[in-house]
mmCIF file of C-alpha atoms and ligand atoms in Angstrom:
data_model
loop_
_atom_site.group_PDB
_atom_site.id
_atom_site.type_symbol
_atom_site.label_atom_id
_atom_site.label_comp_id
_atom_site.label_asym_id
_atom_site.label_seq_id
_atom_site.Cartn_x
_atom_site.Cartn_y
_atom_site.Cartn_z
ATOM 1 C CA UNK A 438 -6.174 -5.258 15.367
ATOM 2 C CA UNK A 439 -5.182 -9.296 15.895
ATOM 3 C CA UNK A 440 -6.623 -11.301 13.050
ATOM 4 C CA UNK A 441 -8.155 -13.290 16.025
ATOM 5 C CA UNK A 442 -7.098 -17.052 16.175
ATOM 6 C CA UNK A 443 -5.122 -19.032 17.844
ATOM 7 C CA UNK A 444 -1.969 -19.787 16.763
ATOM 8 C CA UNK A 445 1.765 -17.845 16.551
ATOM 9 C CA UNK A 446 2.184 -14.363 16.510
ATOM 10 C CA UNK A 447 3.174 -12.141 13.377
ATOM 11 C CA UNK A 448 3.190 -12.984 9.815
ATOM 12 C CA UNK A 449 4.098 -16.919 8.978
ATOM 13 C CA UNK A 450 4.153 -17.742 5.389
ATOM 14 C CA UNK A 451 4.456 -21.722 4.701
ATOM 15 C CA UNK A 452 4.884 -22.812 0.825
ATOM 16 C CA UNK A 453 3.906 -19.911 -0.906
ATOM 17 C CA UNK A 454 3.327 -20.066 -4.758
ATOM 18 C CA UNK A 455 2.053 -17.189 -6.507
ATOM 19 C CA UNK A 456 2.080 -16.001 -10.206
ATOM 20 C CA UNK A 457 -0.048 -14.833 -13.227
ATOM 21 C CA UNK A 458 -1.884 -17.174 -15.834
ATOM 22 C CA UNK A 459 -0.517 -20.357 -15.527
ATOM 23 C CA UNK A 460 3.246 -19.320 -14.792
ATOM 24 C CA UNK A 461 4.713 -19.743 -11.446
ATOM 25 C CA UNK A 462 6.713 -16.305 -10.220
ATOM 26 C CA UNK A 463 7.465 -17.237 -6.500
ATOM 27 C CA UNK A 464 7.735 -20.722 -5.218
ATOM 28 C CA UNK A 465 7.025 -22.534 -2.420
ATOM 29 C CA UNK A 466 8.571 -19.533 -0.247
ATOM 30 C CA UNK A 467 8.458 -20.354 3.528
ATOM 31 C CA UNK A 468 9.305 -17.705 6.050
ATOM 32 C CA UNK A 469 8.575 -15.956 9.055
ATOM 33 C CA UNK A 470 7.474 -15.432 11.579
ATOM 34 C CA UNK A 471 7.842 -11.579 11.524
ATOM 35 C CA UNK A 472 6.775 -10.004 14.215
ATOM 36 C CA UNK A 473 5.243 -6.584 15.103
ATOM 37 C CA UNK A 474 8.475 -3.995 15.588
ATOM 38 C CA UNK A 475 10.047 -5.537 12.933
ATOM 39 C CA UNK A 476 10.852 -4.018 9.897
ATOM 40 C CA UNK A 477 11.909 -6.516 6.818
ATOM 41 C CA UNK A 478 13.113 -5.132 3.499
ATOM 42 C CA UNK A 479 12.689 -7.640 0.469
ATOM 43 C CA UNK A 480 15.471 -6.947 -1.976
ATOM 44 C CA UNK A 481 16.911 -8.178 -5.338
ATOM 45 C CA UNK A 482 17.211 -7.717 -9.056
ATOM 46 C CA UNK A 483 14.574 -6.795 -11.634
ATOM 47 C CA UNK A 484 11.578 -9.098 -12.277
ATOM 48 C CA UNK A 485 12.921 -11.667 -9.236
ATOM 49 C CA UNK A 486 9.585 -11.680 -7.852
ATOM 50 C CA UNK A 487 9.529 -9.062 -5.036
ATOM 51 C CA UNK A 488 6.424 -7.108 -6.235
ATOM 52 C CA UNK A 489 4.562 -10.644 -6.875
ATOM 53 C CA UNK A 490 5.886 -11.826 -3.401
ATOM 54 C CA UNK A 491 4.083 -8.834 -1.759
ATOM 55 C CA UNK A 492 0.559 -9.065 -3.871
ATOM 56 C CA UNK A 493 0.620 -12.601 -2.800
ATOM 57 C CA UNK A 494 0.741 -11.367 0.803
ATOM 58 C CA UNK A 495 -1.867 -8.562 0.028
ATOM 59 C CA UNK A 496 -3.991 -11.296 -1.573
ATOM 60 C CA UNK A 497 -4.118 -9.927 -4.897
ATOM 61 C CA UNK A 498 -2.651 -12.710 -7.220
ATOM 62 C CA UNK A 499 -3.111 -16.027 -7.628
ATOM 63 C CA UNK A 500 -1.421 -17.838 -4.767
ATOM 64 C CA UNK A 501 -1.688 -21.174 -2.667
ATOM 65 C CA UNK A 502 0.223 -21.998 0.114
ATOM 66 C CA UNK A 503 -0.644 -20.094 3.824
ATOM 67 C CA UNK A 504 -0.315 -16.910 4.622
ATOM 68 C CA UNK A 505 -0.491 -16.699 8.858
ATOM 69 C CA UNK A 506 -1.469 -13.317 10.251
ATOM 70 C CA UNK A 507 -1.157 -13.844 14.121
ATOM 71 C CA UNK A 508 -2.241 -17.328 13.831
ATOM 72 C CA UNK A 509 -5.146 -16.653 11.295
ATOM 73 C CA UNK A 510 -5.193 -17.890 7.562
ATOM 74 C CA UNK A 511 -5.485 -14.841 5.622
ATOM 75 C CA UNK A 512 -5.469 -16.798 2.274
ATOM 76 C CA UNK A 513 -9.214 -17.288 1.055
ATOM 77 C CA UNK A 514 -9.959 -14.394 2.728
ATOM 78 C CA UNK A 515 -12.304 -11.854 0.886
ATOM 79 C CA UNK A 516 -10.641 -9.261 -0.370
ATOM 80 C CA UNK A 517 -12.378 -6.528 1.950
ATOM 81 C CA UNK A 518 -11.418 -8.695 5.248
ATOM 82 C CA UNK A 519 -8.192 -9.051 4.147
ATOM 83 C CA UNK A 520 -7.515 -5.629 3.541
ATOM 84 C CA UNK A 521 -8.132 -4.910 6.919
ATOM 85 C CA UNK A 522 -5.385 -6.709 8.172
ATOM 86 C CA UNK A 523 -3.274 -6.373 5.448
ATOM 87 C CA UNK A 524 -2.477 -2.881 3.516
ATOM 88 C CA UNK A 525 -0.635 -3.118 0.218
ATOM 89 C CA UNK A 526 1.233 0.282 -1.394
ATOM 90 C CA UNK A 527 1.755 -0.571 -4.883
ATOM 91 C CA UNK A 528 4.904 0.335 -7.193
ATOM 92 C CA UNK A 529 3.365 2.565 -9.767
ATOM 93 C CA UNK A 530 2.100 6.131 -8.013
ATOM 94 C CA UNK A 531 -1.510 6.345 -7.381
ATOM 95 C CA UNK A 532 -3.011 6.709 -10.850
ATOM 96 C CA UNK A 533 -6.634 8.751 -10.188
ATOM 97 C CA UNK A 534 -5.279 12.155 -11.053
ATOM 98 C CA UNK A 535 -8.311 14.099 -10.809
ATOM 99 C CA UNK A 536 -8.608 12.967 -7.351
ATOM 100 C CA UNK A 537 -7.349 15.463 -4.290
ATOM 101 C CA UNK A 538 -4.587 13.759 -2.257
ATOM 102 C CA UNK A 539 -7.504 13.975 0.475
ATOM 103 C CA UNK A 540 -10.037 12.289 -1.629
ATOM 104 C CA UNK A 541 -7.937 9.494 -2.724
ATOM 105 C CA UNK A 542 -7.152 8.722 1.085
ATOM 106 C CA UNK A 543 -10.741 8.683 1.689
ATOM 107 C CA UNK A 544 -11.205 6.184 -1.458
ATOM 108 C CA UNK A 545 -8.230 4.087 -0.124
ATOM 109 C CA UNK A 546 -10.639 4.064 3.239
ATOM 110 C CA UNK A 547 -13.540 2.944 1.558
ATOM 111 C CA UNK A 548 -12.062 -0.440 0.848
ATOM 112 C CA UNK A 549 -12.095 -1.243 4.353
ATOM 113 C CA UNK A 550 -15.108 0.467 5.924
ATOM 114 C CA UNK A 551 -15.663 0.734 9.405
ATOM 115 C CA UNK A 552 -19.348 0.626 10.487
ATOM 116 C CA UNK A 553 -18.341 2.630 13.400
ATOM 117 C CA UNK A 554 -17.070 5.333 12.411
ATOM 118 C CA UNK A 555 -18.967 8.516 10.974
ATOM 119 C CA UNK A 556 -17.999 10.362 8.096
ATOM 120 C CA UNK A 557 -16.394 13.263 9.935
ATOM 121 C CA UNK A 558 -14.027 10.684 12.290
ATOM 122 C CA UNK A 559 -12.846 9.209 8.807
ATOM 123 C CA UNK A 560 -12.124 12.605 6.992
ATOM 124 C CA UNK A 561 -10.067 12.785 10.532
ATOM 125 C CA UNK A 562 -8.080 10.119 9.945
ATOM 126 C CA UNK A 563 -6.921 10.727 6.372
ATOM 127 C CA UNK A 564 -6.251 14.276 6.782
ATOM 128 C CA UNK A 565 -3.844 12.684 10.196
ATOM 129 C CA UNK A 566 -2.592 10.545 7.541
ATOM 130 C CA UNK A 567 -1.614 13.183 5.088
ATOM 131 C CA UNK A 568 -0.143 15.375 8.360
ATOM 132 C CA UNK A 569 2.165 12.706 9.285
ATOM 133 C CA UNK A 570 3.653 12.438 5.992
ATOM 134 C CA UNK A 571 3.822 16.238 5.339
ATOM 135 C CA UNK A 572 1.922 16.640 3.005
ATOM 136 C CA UNK A 573 -1.416 18.273 4.572
ATOM 137 C CA UNK A 574 -0.756 21.169 3.137
ATOM 138 C CA UNK A 575 -1.271 19.602 -0.593
ATOM 139 C CA UNK A 576 -5.011 17.799 0.699
ATOM 140 C CA UNK A 577 -7.455 20.084 -1.434
ATOM 141 C CA UNK A 578 -4.777 19.590 -4.704
ATOM 142 C CA UNK A 579 -5.464 17.113 -7.512
ATOM 143 C CA UNK A 580 -2.970 14.263 -8.058
ATOM 144 C CA UNK A 581 -2.228 15.616 -11.185
ATOM 145 C CA UNK A 582 -0.466 18.510 -10.122
ATOM 146 C CA UNK A 583 1.614 17.247 -7.352
ATOM 147 C CA UNK A 584 5.042 16.079 -8.106
ATOM 148 C CA UNK A 585 6.208 12.329 -8.489
ATOM 149 C CA UNK A 586 7.661 12.397 -4.658
ATOM 150 C CA UNK A 587 4.706 13.855 -3.330
ATOM 151 C CA UNK A 588 2.056 11.567 -5.095
ATOM 152 C CA UNK A 589 4.394 8.670 -3.518
ATOM 153 C CA UNK A 590 3.884 10.315 -0.112
ATOM 154 C CA UNK A 591 -0.318 10.175 -0.762
ATOM 155 C CA UNK A 592 0.311 6.484 -1.489
ATOM 156 C CA UNK A 593 1.810 6.244 1.985
ATOM 157 C CA UNK A 594 -0.888 8.114 3.493
ATOM 158 C CA UNK A 595 -3.517 5.821 2.201
ATOM 159 C CA UNK A 596 -1.393 2.756 3.474
ATOM 160 C CA UNK A 597 -1.181 4.665 6.980
ATOM 161 C CA UNK A 598 -4.961 5.727 7.323
ATOM 162 C CA UNK A 599 -6.225 2.193 6.903
ATOM 163 C CA UNK A 600 -4.392 1.447 10.425
ATOM 164 C CA UNK A 601 -3.314 -2.117 9.268
ATOM 165 C CA UNK A 602 -1.562 -4.889 11.390
ATOM 166 C CA UNK A 603 0.655 -6.239 8.130
ATOM 167 C CA UNK A 604 1.941 -3.084 6.032
ATOM 168 C CA UNK A 605 2.871 -3.985 2.353
ATOM 169 C CA UNK A 606 4.728 -1.116 0.587
ATOM 170 C CA UNK A 607 6.839 -2.211 -2.970
ATOM 171 C CA UNK A 608 9.573 1.100 -3.213
ATOM 172 C CA UNK A 609 8.042 3.453 -0.861
ATOM 173 C CA UNK A 610 11.371 5.905 -1.269
ATOM 174 C CA UNK A 611 11.855 5.312 -5.320
ATOM 175 C CA UNK A 612 10.431 8.877 -5.972
ATOM 176 C CA UNK A 613 11.553 10.860 -2.955
ATOM 177 C CA UNK A 614 14.724 13.503 -1.943
ATOM 178 C CA UNK A 615 16.947 12.205 0.563
ATOM 179 C CA UNK A 616 15.506 13.899 2.906
ATOM 180 C CA UNK A 617 12.056 12.363 2.530
ATOM 181 C CA UNK A 618 13.513 8.882 2.427
ATOM 182 C CA UNK A 619 14.783 9.488 5.298
ATOM 183 C CA UNK A 620 11.586 10.570 7.106
ATOM 184 C CA UNK A 621 9.961 7.487 5.645
ATOM 185 C CA UNK A 622 12.277 4.881 6.872
ATOM 186 C CA UNK A 623 12.235 6.427 10.093
ATOM 187 C CA UNK A 624 8.117 6.530 9.932
ATOM 188 C CA UNK A 625 8.290 2.716 9.197
ATOM 189 C CA UNK A 626 10.419 2.143 12.181
ATOM 190 C CA UNK A 627 7.902 4.304 14.129
ATOM 191 C CA UNK A 628 5.140 1.995 12.735
ATOM 192 C CA UNK A 629 6.495 -1.182 13.525
ATOM 193 C CA UNK A 630 7.228 0.241 16.941
ATOM 194 C CA UNK A 631 3.569 1.058 17.529
ATOM 195 C CA UNK A 632 2.850 -2.725 16.895
ATOM 196 C CA UNK A 633 3.146 -3.370 13.392
ATOM 197 C CA UNK A 634 4.681 -5.414 10.826
ATOM 198 C CA UNK A 635 6.225 -3.727 8.412
ATOM 199 C CA UNK A 636 7.420 -5.292 4.851
ATOM 200 C CA UNK A 637 8.602 -3.686 2.218
ATOM 201 C CA UNK A 638 10.774 -3.639 -1.149
ATOM 202 C CA UNK A 639 13.842 -1.291 -1.446
ATOM 203 C CA UNK A 640 16.561 -1.202 -4.595
ATOM 204 C CA UNK A 641 18.846 0.746 -2.149
ATOM 205 C CA UNK A 642 20.796 -1.763 -0.334
ATOM 206 C CA UNK A 643 22.559 0.866 1.995
ATOM 207 C CA UNK A 644 19.098 2.612 2.814
ATOM 208 C CA UNK A 645 17.570 -0.896 3.613
ATOM 209 C CA UNK A 646 20.657 -2.138 5.733
ATOM 210 C CA UNK A 647 20.512 1.350 7.772
ATOM 211 C CA UNK A 648 16.733 1.083 8.288
ATOM 212 C CA UNK A 649 15.776 -2.991 8.368
ATOM 213 C CA UNK A 650 16.046 -5.728 11.089
ATOM 214 C CA UNK A 651 15.890 -7.912 8.512
ATOM 215 C CA UNK A 652 16.818 -8.460 4.716
ATOM 216 C CA UNK A 653 15.112 -11.112 2.542
ATOM 217 C CA UNK A 654 17.186 -11.331 -1.046
ATOM 218 C CA UNK A 655 15.467 -12.921 -3.434
ATOM 219 C CA UNK A 656 16.410 -14.107 -7.072
ATOM 220 C CA UNK A 657 14.280 -15.674 -9.564
ATOM 221 C CA UNK A 658 11.456 -16.254 -7.683
ATOM 222 C CA UNK A 659 13.465 -18.140 -4.979
ATOM 223 C CA UNK A 660 14.930 -16.602 -1.369
ATOM 224 C CA UNK A 661 18.461 -17.057 -1.597
ATOM 225 C CA UNK A 662 19.189 -15.353 1.775
ATOM 226 C CA UNK A 663 17.271 -13.908 4.961
ATOM 227 C CA UNK A 664 19.015 -12.668 7.944
ATOM 228 C CA UNK A 665 20.162 -9.138 9.436
ATOM 229 C CA UNK A 666 21.747 -6.877 6.734
ATOM 230 C CA UNK A 667 25.231 -7.750 7.691
ATOM 231 C CA UNK A 668 24.734 -11.296 7.467
ATOM 232 C CA UNK A 669 22.843 -11.212 4.290
ATOM 233 C CA UNK A 670 24.838 -8.750 1.792
ATOM 234 C CA UNK A 671 28.161 -9.981 1.342
ATOM 235 C CA UNK A 672 30.101 -9.329 -1.701
ATOM 236 C CA UNK A 673 29.742 -13.039 -3.303
ATOM 237 C CA UNK A 674 25.928 -13.240 -3.243
ATOM 238 C CA UNK A 675 25.660 -9.456 -4.400
ATOM 239 C CA UNK A 676 28.164 -10.984 -7.789
ATOM 240 C CA UNK A 677 25.966 -13.914 -8.089
ATOM 241 C CA UNK A 678 22.429 -12.603 -7.808
ATOM 242 C CA UNK A 679 22.983 -8.697 -9.335
ATOM 243 C CA UNK A 680 26.101 -9.712 -11.402
ATOM 244 C CA UNK A 681 27.993 -6.701 -9.791
ATOM 245 C CA UNK A 682 31.088 -6.150 -8.225
ATOM 246 C CA UNK A 683 30.848 -4.403 -4.729
ATOM 247 C CA UNK A 684 32.127 -3.807 -1.681
ATOM 248 C CA UNK A 685 30.411 -4.086 1.582
ATOM 249 C CA UNK A 686 32.011 -2.004 4.173
ATOM 250 C CA UNK A 687 31.381 -0.166 7.487
ATOM 251 C CA UNK A 688 31.491 3.636 7.550
ATOM 252 C CA UNK A 689 33.132 5.893 10.366
ATOM 253 C CA UNK A 690 30.495 5.626 12.467
ATOM 254 C CA UNK A 691 29.984 1.645 11.961
ATOM 255 C CA UNK A 692 26.705 1.611 9.518
ATOM 256 C CA UNK A 693 26.958 -0.737 6.814
ATOM 257 C CA UNK A 694 27.505 0.532 3.278
ATOM 258 C CA UNK A 695 26.783 -1.287 0.049
ATOM 259 C CA UNK A 696 29.239 0.076 -2.703
ATOM 260 C CA UNK A 697 28.885 -0.880 -6.444
ATOM 261 C CA UNK A 698 32.302 -0.776 -8.125
ATOM 262 C CA UNK A 699 31.203 -2.192 -11.892
ATOM 263 C CA UNK A 700 28.477 -4.489 -13.394
ATOM 264 C CA UNK A 701 28.823 -7.257 -15.871
ATOM 265 C CA UNK A 702 28.070 -7.137 -19.197
ATOM 266 C CA UNK A 703 24.483 -7.289 -20.744
ATOM 267 C CA UNK A 704 23.363 -10.895 -21.911
HETATM 268 N N1 ATP B 434 0.979 -8.788 -14.395
HETATM 269 C C1 ATP B 434 1.652 -9.616 -14.946
HETATM 270 N N2 ATP B 434 1.156 -10.871 -15.924
HETATM 271 C C2 ATP B 434 2.073 -11.294 -15.963
HETATM 272 N N3 ATP B 434 3.082 -11.145 -15.571
HETATM 273 C C3 ATP B 434 3.495 -10.473 -14.849
HETATM 274 C C4 ATP B 434 2.618 -9.590 -14.284
HETATM 275 N N4 ATP B 434 3.657 -8.710 -13.468
HETATM 276 C C5 ATP B 434 4.641 -9.048 -12.952
HETATM 277 N N5 ATP B 434 4.790 -10.266 -14.070
HETATM 278 C C6 ATP B 434 5.999 -10.876 -14.426
HETATM 279 O O1 ATP B 434 6.672 -11.990 -13.415
HETATM 280 C C7 ATP B 434 7.879 -11.577 -12.985
HETATM 281 C C8 ATP B 434 8.257 -11.205 -11.406
HETATM 282 O O2 ATP B 434 8.021 -9.587 -11.496
HETATM 283 P P1 ATP B 434 8.133 -8.691 -10.282
HETATM 284 O O3 ATP B 434 7.227 -7.379 -10.460
HETATM 285 O O4 ATP B 434 7.410 -9.478 -9.411
HETATM 286 O O5 ATP B 434 9.443 -8.464 -10.080
HETATM 287 P P2 ATP B 434 9.907 -7.142 -9.056
HETATM 288 O O6 ATP B 434 11.413 -8.160 -8.576
HETATM 289 O O7 ATP B 434 8.873 -7.010 -8.617
HETATM 290 O O8 ATP B 434 11.190 -6.516 -10.337
HETATM 291 P P3 ATP B 434 11.183 -5.030 -10.304
HETATM 292 O O9 ATP B 434 12.320 -4.832 -9.177
HETATM 293 O O10 ATP B 434 11.606 -4.482 -11.599
HETATM 294 O O11 ATP B 434 10.064 -4.456 -9.545
HETATM 295 C C9 ATP B 434 8.325 -11.024 -14.265
HETATM 296 O O12 ATP B 434 9.074 -12.046 -15.251
HETATM 297 C C10 ATP B 434 7.093 -10.446 -14.575
HETATM 298 O O13 ATP B 434 7.296 -10.284 -16.245
HETATM 299 MG MG1 MG B 435 8.615 -4.679 -8.455
#
């Protein structure tokens, strides 16, 4: 599963600048190594550049700088090759509503065809991914007939089925109910424990604090803070970055909670 050359383990990013057209959105970001077994969540206000950073890691936007996975440079790799190492789930739910859940996972696997596998093996992999997310019962239903949350789970199954080293997930729990939020966060921990590197985006800071090893706080295309949740979330930083009055407290069981009491006026 390694990208296959000498160098530091994990994901290491240096001088990453990315954007659209002529406009740079994230500028000169350096971070890592993010190691296998670790779950990192990117947080920050709307338009901070979180999705752009994930897309840059996946090779889906114009970017300069270095993105190395286990010492191998990903920048410049052909998209199909890169997708073998890094799999990205976008913020938008899967769109081809005419495909069934199973077909949409199969089509995701076609992006990174593995010549050694025959069709039945690929189908088994797709079904196993749907099963792991508890939606195998909907495998033959068109996406257009699934609920928003069910479609998000299909999006996750697409990523899972590819079995990448680096998993990139943009707001993977945004459409999920309370139970499925926890099921998915627990799954991310399990995927990390299986030897993958997980990097995601979340808006729910309490959820991020509970399930992540590391938080990267982004604002206006730059990293404001990075580290363990309890060191990254401070009342002062949340005021400066989000413009909110908050409390960062531990509950009766010692888990970190971010409680927002008020927000500044618009403008
Ligand atoms: N395809 C695009 N073309 C041009 N500009 C874009 C494109 N996508 C995003 N942007 C711009 O890049 C900036 C960062 O957007 P991005 O989607 O990375 O933010 P984000 O942190 O993911 O926000 P959100 O929390 O709302 O998802 C915004 O100013 C946005 O307008
Ligand atoms: Mg986004």
